[in-house]
PDB file of C-alpha atoms in Angstrom:
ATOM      1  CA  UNK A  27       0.000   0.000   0.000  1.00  0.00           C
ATOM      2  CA  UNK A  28       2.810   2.351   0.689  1.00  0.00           C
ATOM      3  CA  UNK A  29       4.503   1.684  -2.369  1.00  0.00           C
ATOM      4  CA  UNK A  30       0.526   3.415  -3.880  1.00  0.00           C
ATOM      5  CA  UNK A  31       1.692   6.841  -3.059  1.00  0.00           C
ATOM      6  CA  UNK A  32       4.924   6.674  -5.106  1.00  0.00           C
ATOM      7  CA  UNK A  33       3.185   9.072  -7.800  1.00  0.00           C
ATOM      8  CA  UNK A  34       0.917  10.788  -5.640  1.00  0.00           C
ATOM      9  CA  UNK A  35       1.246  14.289  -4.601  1.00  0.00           C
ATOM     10  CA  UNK A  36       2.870  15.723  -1.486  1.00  0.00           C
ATOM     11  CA  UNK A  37       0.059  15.815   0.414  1.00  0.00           C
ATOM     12  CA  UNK A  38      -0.997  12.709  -0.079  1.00  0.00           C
ATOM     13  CA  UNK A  39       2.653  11.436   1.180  1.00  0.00           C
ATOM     14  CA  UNK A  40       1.932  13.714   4.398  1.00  0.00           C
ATOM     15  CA  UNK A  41      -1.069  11.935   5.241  1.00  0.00           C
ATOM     16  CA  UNK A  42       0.039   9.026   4.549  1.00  0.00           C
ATOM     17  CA  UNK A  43       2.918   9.298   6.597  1.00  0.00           C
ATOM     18  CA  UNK A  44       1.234  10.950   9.597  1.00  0.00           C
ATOM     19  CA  UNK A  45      -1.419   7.994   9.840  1.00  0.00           C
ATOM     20  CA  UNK A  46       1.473   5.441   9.777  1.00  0.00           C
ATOM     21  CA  UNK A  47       2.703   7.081  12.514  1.00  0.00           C
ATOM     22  CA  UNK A  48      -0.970   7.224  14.748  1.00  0.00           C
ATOM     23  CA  UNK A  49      -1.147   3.652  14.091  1.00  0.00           C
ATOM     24  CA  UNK A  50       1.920   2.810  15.720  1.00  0.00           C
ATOM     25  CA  UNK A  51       0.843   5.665  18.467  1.00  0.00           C
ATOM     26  CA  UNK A  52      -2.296   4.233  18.581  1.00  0.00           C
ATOM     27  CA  UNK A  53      -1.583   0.836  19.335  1.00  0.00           C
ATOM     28  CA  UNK A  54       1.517   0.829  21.728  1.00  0.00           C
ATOM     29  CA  UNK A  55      -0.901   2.854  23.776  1.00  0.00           C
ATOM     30  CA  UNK A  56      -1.109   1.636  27.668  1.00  0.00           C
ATOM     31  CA  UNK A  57       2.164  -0.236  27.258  1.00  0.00           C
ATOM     32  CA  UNK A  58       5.232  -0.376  29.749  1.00  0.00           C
ATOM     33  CA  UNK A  59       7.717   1.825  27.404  1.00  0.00           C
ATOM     34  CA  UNK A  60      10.632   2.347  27.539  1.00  0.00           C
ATOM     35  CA  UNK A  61      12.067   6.095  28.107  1.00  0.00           C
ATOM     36  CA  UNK A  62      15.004   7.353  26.369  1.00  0.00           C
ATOM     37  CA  UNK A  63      16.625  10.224  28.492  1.00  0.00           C
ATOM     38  CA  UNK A  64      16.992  13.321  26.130  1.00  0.00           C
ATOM     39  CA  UNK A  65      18.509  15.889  28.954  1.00  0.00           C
ATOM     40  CA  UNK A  66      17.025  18.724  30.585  1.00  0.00           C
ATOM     41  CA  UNK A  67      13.820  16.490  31.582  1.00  0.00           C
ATOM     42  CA  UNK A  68      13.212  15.145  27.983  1.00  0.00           C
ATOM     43  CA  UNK A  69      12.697  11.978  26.723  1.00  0.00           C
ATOM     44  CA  UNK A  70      11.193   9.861  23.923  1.00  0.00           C
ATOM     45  CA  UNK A  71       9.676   6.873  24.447  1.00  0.00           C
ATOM     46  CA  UNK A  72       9.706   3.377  21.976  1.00  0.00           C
ATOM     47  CA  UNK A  73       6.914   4.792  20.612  1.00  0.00           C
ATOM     48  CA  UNK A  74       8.315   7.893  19.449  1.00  0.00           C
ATOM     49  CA  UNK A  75      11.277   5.556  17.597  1.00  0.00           C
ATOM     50  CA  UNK A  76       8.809   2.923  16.067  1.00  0.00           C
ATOM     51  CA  UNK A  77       6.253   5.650  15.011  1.00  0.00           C
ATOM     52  CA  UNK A  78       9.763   7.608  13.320  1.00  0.00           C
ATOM     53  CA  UNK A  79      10.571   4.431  11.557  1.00  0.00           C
ATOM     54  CA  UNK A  80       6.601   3.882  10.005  1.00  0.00           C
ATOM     55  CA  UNK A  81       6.398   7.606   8.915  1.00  0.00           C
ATOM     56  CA  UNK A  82      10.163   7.453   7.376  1.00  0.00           C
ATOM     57  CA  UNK A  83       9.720   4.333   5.405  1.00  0.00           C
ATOM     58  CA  UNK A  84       6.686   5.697   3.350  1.00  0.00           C
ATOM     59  CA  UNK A  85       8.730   9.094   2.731  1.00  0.00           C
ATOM     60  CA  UNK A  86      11.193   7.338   1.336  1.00  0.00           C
ATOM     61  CA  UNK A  87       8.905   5.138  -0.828  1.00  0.00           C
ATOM     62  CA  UNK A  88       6.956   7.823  -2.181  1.00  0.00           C
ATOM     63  CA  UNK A  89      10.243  10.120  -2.205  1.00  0.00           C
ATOM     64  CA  UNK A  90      13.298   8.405  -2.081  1.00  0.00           C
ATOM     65  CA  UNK A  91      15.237  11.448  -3.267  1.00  0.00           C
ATOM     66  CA  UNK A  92      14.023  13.819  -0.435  1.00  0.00           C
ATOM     67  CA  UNK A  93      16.070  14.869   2.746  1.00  0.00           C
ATOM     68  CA  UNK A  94      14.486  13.937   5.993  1.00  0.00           C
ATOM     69  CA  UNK A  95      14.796  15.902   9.649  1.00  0.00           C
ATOM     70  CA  UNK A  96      13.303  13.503  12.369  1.00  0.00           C
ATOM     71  CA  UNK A  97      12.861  14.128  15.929  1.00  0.00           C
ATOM     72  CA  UNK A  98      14.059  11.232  16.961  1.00  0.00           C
ATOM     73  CA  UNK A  99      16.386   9.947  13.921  1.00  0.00           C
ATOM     74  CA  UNK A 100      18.066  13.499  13.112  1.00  0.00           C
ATOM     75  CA  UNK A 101      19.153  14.060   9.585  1.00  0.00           C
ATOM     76  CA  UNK A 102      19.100  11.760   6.600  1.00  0.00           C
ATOM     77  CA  UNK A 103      19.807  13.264   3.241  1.00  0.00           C
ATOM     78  CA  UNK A 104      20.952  16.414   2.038  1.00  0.00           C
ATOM     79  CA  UNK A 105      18.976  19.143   3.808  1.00  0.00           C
ATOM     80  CA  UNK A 106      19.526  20.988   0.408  1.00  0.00           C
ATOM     81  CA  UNK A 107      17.291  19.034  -1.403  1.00  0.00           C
ATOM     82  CA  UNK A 108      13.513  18.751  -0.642  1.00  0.00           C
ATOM     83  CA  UNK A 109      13.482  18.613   3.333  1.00  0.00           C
ATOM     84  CA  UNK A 110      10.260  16.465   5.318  1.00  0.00           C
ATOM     85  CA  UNK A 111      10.004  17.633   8.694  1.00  0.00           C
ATOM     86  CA  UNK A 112       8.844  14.566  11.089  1.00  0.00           C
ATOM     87  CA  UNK A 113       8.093  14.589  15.027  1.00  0.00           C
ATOM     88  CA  UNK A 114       6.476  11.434  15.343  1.00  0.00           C
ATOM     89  CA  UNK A 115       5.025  11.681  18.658  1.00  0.00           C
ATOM     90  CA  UNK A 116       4.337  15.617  19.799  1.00  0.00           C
ATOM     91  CA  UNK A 117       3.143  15.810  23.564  1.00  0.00           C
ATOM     92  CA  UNK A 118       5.179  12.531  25.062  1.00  0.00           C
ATOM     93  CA  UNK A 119       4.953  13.315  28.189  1.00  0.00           C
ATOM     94  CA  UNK A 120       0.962  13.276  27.862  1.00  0.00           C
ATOM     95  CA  UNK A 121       1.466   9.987  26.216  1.00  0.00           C
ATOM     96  CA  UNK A 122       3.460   8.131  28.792  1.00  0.00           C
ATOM     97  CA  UNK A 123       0.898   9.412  31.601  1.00  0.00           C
ATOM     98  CA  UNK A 124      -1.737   7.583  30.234  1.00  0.00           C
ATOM     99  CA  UNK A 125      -3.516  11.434  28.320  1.00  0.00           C
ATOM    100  CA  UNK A 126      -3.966  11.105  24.436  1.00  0.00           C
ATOM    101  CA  UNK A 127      -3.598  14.786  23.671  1.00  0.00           C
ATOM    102  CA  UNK A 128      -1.230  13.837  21.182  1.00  0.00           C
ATOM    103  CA  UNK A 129      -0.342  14.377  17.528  1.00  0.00           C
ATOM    104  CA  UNK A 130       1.892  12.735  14.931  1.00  0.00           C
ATOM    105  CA  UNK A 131       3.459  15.837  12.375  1.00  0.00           C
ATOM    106  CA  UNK A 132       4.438  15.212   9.231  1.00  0.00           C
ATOM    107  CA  UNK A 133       5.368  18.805   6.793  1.00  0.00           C
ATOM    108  CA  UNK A 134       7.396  19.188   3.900  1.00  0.00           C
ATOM    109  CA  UNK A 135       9.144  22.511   4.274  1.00  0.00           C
ATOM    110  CA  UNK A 136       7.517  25.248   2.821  1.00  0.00           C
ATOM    111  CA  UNK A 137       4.949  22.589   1.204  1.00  0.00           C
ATOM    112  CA  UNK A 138       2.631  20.313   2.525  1.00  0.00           C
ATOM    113  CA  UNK A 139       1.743  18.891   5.549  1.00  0.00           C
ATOM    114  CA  UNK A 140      -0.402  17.114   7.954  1.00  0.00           C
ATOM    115  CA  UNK A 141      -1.317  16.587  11.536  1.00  0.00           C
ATOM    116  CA  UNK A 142      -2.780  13.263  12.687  1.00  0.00           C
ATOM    117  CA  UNK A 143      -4.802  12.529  16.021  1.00  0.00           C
ATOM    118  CA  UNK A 144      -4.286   8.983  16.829  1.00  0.00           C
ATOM    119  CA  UNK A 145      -6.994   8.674  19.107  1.00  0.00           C
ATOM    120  CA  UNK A 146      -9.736  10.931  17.319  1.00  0.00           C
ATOM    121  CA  UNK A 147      -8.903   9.390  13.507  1.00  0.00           C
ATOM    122  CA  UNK A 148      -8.763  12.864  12.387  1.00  0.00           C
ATOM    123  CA  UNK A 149      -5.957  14.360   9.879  1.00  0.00           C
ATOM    124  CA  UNK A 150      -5.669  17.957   9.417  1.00  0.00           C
ATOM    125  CA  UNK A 151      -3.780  18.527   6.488  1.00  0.00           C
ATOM    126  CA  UNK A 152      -2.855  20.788   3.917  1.00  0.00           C
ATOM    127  CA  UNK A 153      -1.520  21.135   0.193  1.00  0.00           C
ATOM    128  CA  UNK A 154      -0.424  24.205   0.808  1.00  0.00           C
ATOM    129  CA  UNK A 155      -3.147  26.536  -0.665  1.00  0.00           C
ATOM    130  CA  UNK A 156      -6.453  25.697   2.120  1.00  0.00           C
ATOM    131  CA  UNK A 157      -6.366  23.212   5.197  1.00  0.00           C
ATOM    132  CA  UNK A 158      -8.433  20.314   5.286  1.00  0.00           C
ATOM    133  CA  UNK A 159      -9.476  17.996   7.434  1.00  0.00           C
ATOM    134  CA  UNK A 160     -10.606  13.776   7.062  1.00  0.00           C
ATOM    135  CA  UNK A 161     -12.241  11.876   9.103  1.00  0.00           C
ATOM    136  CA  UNK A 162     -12.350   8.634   7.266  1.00  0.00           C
ATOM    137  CA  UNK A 163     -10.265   7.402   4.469  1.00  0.00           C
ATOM    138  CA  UNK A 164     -10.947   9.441   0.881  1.00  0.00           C
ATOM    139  CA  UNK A 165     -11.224  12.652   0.075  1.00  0.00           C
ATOM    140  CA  UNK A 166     -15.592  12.224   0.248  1.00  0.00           C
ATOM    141  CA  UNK A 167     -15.046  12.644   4.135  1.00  0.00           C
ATOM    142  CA  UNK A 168     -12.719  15.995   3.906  1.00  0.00           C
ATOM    143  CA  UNK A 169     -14.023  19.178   5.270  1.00  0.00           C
ATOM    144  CA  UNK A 170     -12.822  22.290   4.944  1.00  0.00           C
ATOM    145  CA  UNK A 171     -11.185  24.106   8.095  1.00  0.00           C
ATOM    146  CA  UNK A 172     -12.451  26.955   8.883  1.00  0.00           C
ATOM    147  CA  UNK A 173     -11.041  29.177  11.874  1.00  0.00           C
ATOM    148  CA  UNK A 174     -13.324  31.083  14.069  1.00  0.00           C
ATOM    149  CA  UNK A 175     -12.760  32.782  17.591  1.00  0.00           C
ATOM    150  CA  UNK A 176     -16.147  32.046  18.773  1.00  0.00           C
ATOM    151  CA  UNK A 177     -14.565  29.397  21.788  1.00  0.00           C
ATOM    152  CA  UNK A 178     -12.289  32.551  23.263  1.00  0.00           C
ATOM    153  CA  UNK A 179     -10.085  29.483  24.398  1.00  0.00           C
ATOM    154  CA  UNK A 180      -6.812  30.032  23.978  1.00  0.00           C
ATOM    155  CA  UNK A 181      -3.879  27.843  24.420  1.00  0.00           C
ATOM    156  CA  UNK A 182      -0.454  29.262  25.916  1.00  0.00           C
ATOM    157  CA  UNK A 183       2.664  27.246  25.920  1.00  0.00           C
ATOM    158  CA  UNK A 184       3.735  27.198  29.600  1.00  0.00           C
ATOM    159  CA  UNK A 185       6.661  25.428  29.486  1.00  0.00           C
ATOM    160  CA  UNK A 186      10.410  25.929  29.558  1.00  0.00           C
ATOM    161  CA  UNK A 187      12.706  27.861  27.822  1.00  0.00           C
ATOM    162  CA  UNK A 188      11.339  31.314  27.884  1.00  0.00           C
ATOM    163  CA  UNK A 189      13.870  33.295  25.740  1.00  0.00           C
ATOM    164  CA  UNK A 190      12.527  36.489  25.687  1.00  0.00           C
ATOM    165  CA  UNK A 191      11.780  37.256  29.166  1.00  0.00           C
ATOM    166  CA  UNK A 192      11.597  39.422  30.929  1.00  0.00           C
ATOM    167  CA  UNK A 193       9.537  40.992  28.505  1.00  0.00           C
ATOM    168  CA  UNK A 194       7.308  38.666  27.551  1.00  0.00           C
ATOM    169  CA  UNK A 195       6.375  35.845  30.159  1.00  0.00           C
ATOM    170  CA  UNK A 196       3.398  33.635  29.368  1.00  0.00           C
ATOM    171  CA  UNK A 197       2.133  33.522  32.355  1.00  0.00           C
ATOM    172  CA  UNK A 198       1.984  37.346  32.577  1.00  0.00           C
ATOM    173  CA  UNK A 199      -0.062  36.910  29.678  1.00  0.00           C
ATOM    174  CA  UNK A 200      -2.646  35.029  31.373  1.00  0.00           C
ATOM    175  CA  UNK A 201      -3.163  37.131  34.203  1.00  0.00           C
ATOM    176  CA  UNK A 202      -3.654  40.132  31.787  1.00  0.00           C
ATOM    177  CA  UNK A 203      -7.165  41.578  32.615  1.00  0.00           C
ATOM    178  CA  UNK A 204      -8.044  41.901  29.263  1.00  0.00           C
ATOM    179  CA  UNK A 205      -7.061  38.161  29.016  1.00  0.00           C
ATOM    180  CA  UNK A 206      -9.151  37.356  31.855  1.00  0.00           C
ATOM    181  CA  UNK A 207     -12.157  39.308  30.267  1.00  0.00           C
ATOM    182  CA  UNK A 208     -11.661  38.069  26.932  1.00  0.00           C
ATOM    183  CA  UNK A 209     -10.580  34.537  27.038  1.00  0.00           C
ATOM    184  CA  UNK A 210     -10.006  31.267  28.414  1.00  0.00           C
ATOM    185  CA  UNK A 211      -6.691  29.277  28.559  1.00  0.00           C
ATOM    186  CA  UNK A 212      -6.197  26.100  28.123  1.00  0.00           C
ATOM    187  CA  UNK A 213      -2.984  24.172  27.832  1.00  0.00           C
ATOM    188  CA  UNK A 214      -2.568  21.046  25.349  1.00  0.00           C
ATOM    189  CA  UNK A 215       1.317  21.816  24.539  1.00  0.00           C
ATOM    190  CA  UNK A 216       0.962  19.468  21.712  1.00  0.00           C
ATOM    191  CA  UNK A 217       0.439  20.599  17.214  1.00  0.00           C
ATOM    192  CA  UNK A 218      -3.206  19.699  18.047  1.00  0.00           C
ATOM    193  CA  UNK A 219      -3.603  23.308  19.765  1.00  0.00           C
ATOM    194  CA  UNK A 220      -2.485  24.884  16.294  1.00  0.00           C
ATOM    195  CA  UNK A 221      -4.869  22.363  14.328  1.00  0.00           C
ATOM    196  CA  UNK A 222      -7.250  22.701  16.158  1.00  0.00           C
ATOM    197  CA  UNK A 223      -7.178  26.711  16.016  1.00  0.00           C
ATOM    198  CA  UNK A 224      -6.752  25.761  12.036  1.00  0.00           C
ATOM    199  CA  UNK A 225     -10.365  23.940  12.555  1.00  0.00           C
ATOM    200  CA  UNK A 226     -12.233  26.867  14.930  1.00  0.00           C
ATOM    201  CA  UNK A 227     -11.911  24.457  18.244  1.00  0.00           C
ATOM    202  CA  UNK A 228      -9.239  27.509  19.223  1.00  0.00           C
ATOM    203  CA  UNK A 229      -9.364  30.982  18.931  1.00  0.00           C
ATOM    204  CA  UNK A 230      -5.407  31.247  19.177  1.00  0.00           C
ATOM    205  CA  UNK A 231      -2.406  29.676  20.524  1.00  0.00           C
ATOM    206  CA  UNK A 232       0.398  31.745  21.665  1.00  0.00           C
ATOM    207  CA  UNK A 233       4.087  30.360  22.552  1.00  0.00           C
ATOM    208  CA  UNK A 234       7.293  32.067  22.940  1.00  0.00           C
ATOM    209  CA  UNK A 235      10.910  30.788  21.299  1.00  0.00           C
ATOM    210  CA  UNK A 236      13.012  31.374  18.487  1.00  0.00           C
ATOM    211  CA  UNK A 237      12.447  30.629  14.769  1.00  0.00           C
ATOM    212  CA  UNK A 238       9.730  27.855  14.709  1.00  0.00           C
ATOM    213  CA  UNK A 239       8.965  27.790  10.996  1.00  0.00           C
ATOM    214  CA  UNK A 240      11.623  24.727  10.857  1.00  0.00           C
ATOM    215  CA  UNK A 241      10.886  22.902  13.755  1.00  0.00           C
ATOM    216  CA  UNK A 242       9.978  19.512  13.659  1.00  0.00           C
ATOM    217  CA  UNK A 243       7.420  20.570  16.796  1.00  0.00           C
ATOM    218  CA  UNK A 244       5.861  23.426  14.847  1.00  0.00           C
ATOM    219  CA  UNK A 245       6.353  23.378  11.437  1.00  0.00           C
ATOM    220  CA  UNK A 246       3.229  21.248  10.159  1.00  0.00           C
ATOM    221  CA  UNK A 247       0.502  23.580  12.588  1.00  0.00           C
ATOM    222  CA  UNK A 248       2.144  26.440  11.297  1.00  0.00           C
ATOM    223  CA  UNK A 249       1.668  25.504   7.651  1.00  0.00           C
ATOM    224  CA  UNK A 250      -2.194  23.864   8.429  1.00  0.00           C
ATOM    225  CA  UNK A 251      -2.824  27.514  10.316  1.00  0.00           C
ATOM    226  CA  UNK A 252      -1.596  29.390   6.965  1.00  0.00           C
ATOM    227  CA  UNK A 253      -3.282  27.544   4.649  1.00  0.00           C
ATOM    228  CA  UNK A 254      -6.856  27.982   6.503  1.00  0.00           C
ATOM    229  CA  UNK A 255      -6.531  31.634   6.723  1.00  0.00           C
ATOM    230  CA  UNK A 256      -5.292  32.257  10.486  1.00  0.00           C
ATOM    231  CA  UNK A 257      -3.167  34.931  11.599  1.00  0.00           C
ATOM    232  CA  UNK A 258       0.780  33.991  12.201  1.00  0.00           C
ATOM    233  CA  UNK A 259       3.491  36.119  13.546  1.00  0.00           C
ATOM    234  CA  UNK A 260       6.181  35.999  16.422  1.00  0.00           C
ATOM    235  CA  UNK A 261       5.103  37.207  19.634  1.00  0.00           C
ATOM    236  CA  UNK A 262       6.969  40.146  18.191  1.00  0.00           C
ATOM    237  CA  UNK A 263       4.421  40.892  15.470  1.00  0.00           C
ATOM    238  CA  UNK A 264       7.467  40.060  12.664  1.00  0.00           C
ATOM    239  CA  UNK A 265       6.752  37.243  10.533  1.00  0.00           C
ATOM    240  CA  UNK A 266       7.234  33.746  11.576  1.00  0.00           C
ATOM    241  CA  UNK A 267      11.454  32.788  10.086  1.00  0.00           C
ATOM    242  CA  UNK A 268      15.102  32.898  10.738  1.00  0.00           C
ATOM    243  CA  UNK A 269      14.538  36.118  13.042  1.00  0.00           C
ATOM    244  CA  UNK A 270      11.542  35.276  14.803  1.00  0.00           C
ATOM    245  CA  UNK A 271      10.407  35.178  18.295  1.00  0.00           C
ATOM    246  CA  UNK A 272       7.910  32.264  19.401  1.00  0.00           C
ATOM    247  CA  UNK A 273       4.546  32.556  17.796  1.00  0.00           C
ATOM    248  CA  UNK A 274       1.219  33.726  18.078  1.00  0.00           C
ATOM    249  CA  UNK A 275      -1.541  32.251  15.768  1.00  0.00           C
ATOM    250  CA  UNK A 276      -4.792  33.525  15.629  1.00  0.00           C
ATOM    251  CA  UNK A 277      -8.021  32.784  13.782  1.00  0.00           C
ATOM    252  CA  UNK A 278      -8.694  36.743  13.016  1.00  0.00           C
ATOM    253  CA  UNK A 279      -7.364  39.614  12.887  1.00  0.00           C
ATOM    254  CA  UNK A 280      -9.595  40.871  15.714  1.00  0.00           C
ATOM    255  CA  UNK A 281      -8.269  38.079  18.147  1.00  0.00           C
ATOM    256  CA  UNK A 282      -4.266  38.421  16.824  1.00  0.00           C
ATOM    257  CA  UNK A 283      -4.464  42.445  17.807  1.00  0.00           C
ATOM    258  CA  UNK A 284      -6.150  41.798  21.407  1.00  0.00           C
ATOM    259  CA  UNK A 285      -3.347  39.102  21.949  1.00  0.00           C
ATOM    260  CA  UNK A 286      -0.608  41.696  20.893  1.00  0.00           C
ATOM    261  CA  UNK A 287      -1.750  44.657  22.458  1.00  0.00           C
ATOM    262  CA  UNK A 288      -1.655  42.405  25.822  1.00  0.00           C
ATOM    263  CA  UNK A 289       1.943  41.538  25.283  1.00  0.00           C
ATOM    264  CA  UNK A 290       2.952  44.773  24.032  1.00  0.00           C
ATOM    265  CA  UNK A 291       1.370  46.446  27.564  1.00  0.00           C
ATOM    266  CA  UNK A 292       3.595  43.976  29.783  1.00  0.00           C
ATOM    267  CA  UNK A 293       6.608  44.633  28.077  1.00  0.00           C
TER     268      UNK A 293
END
């Protein structure tokens, strides 16, 4: 079946590849794995590795010329070439604690991509003109994402580093009274906050960091996010690249100001 998508466009490759990873995801789930010590309080898990290996070896059937970046693996291939940018398991620490608020990434950079919820069976993906979503198996059960700020939930990534403090801390963010007045926060740490503000289940996501456009974390929300008409920039307000600063995606422009204007006031 793999060998199938040989002549099929990138997108189908990326969702393709993200589903081989939620199987393996999906059905190592509630095992005793093993943890691989990263440093700093990191780890990946045998899952992570396995799920790496089942995304990987339909890349490299479909596109056996293309450079790969994994989370796990590292680089294979010229990174000169075409580059796929893989993080097989994003949220692991939800995923060895028994919580499936976890996604498998899969983007080409600067091209396609796709997001896969093991658990839910959905794949939020994108060609790289409008962001879709499928529930099933063909392209009869896609739907369009749309985003909308009509939830006010917004998800802020509370964890460690925070680069650019003192000026911007996250959690000064949240105690913001226009925050409080506006919005709600929630915190998945995991791609699915940026689908899912890519699909209207999140007004925004906000996050602060370096350049994130070629993560292996981010890169896949960030290209679903731009493809369904959201609102990307740096916590900065400079577009999302080499210079950037974190990231603040937003379903409308109405929502992206309120978030900046918050930042800007606590700086």
């Amino acid at each position: 079946m793999i060998n199938s998508y040989a002549s099929s466009d990138d997108a189908a490759v990326a969702i393709a590849g993200a589903r081989a990873g939620a199987d393996v995801v999906r059905n190592m789930y509630g095992q005793r794995l093993n943890r691989i010590d990263k440093g700093a309080g990191d780890f990946a898990t045998d899952a992570d590795v396995e799920a790496e290996k089942a995304i990987l070896g339909v890349i490299r059937a479909a596109r056996p010329d293309d450079a790969v970046l994994g989370e796990e693996g590292g680089q294979q291939g010229a990174a000169a070439v075409r580059q796929w940018l893989v993080d097989p398991l994003c949220g692991t620490l939800n995923y060895a604690v028994g919580n499936m608020l976890v996604a498998v990434n899969v983007a080409l950079r600067d091209g396609a991509a796709a997001v896969a919820d093991p658990f839910s069976g959905e794949v939020f993906f994108t060609g790289g003109e409008t962001a879709w979503v499928r529930n099933g198996h063909g392209e009869a059960d896609d739907a369009l994402l749309t985003p909308s700020s009509a939830t006010r939930l917004v998800d802020v990534n509370l964890d460690p580093p925070f680069p650019s403090a003192p000026g911007f801390r996250a959690v000064d963010l949240l105690a913001h009274p226009e925050f409080v007045k506006r919005f709600r926060p929630r915190v998945v740490s995991t791609t699915l906050a940026l689908a899912w503000v890519a699909a209207g289940k999140r007004a925004a996501y906000v996050t602060d960091g370096g350049d994130l456009s070629s993560s292996v974390h981010f890169a896949a929300g960030i290209a679903l996010c731009r493809a369904a008409g959201c609102v990307v920039t740096g916590i900065d307000g400079a577009p999302v690249g080499e210079a950037g600063r974190g990231l603040v995606a937003a379903a409308d422009d109405e929502t992206h100001g309120l978030l900046m204007s918050m930042m800007r006031s606590r700086s």
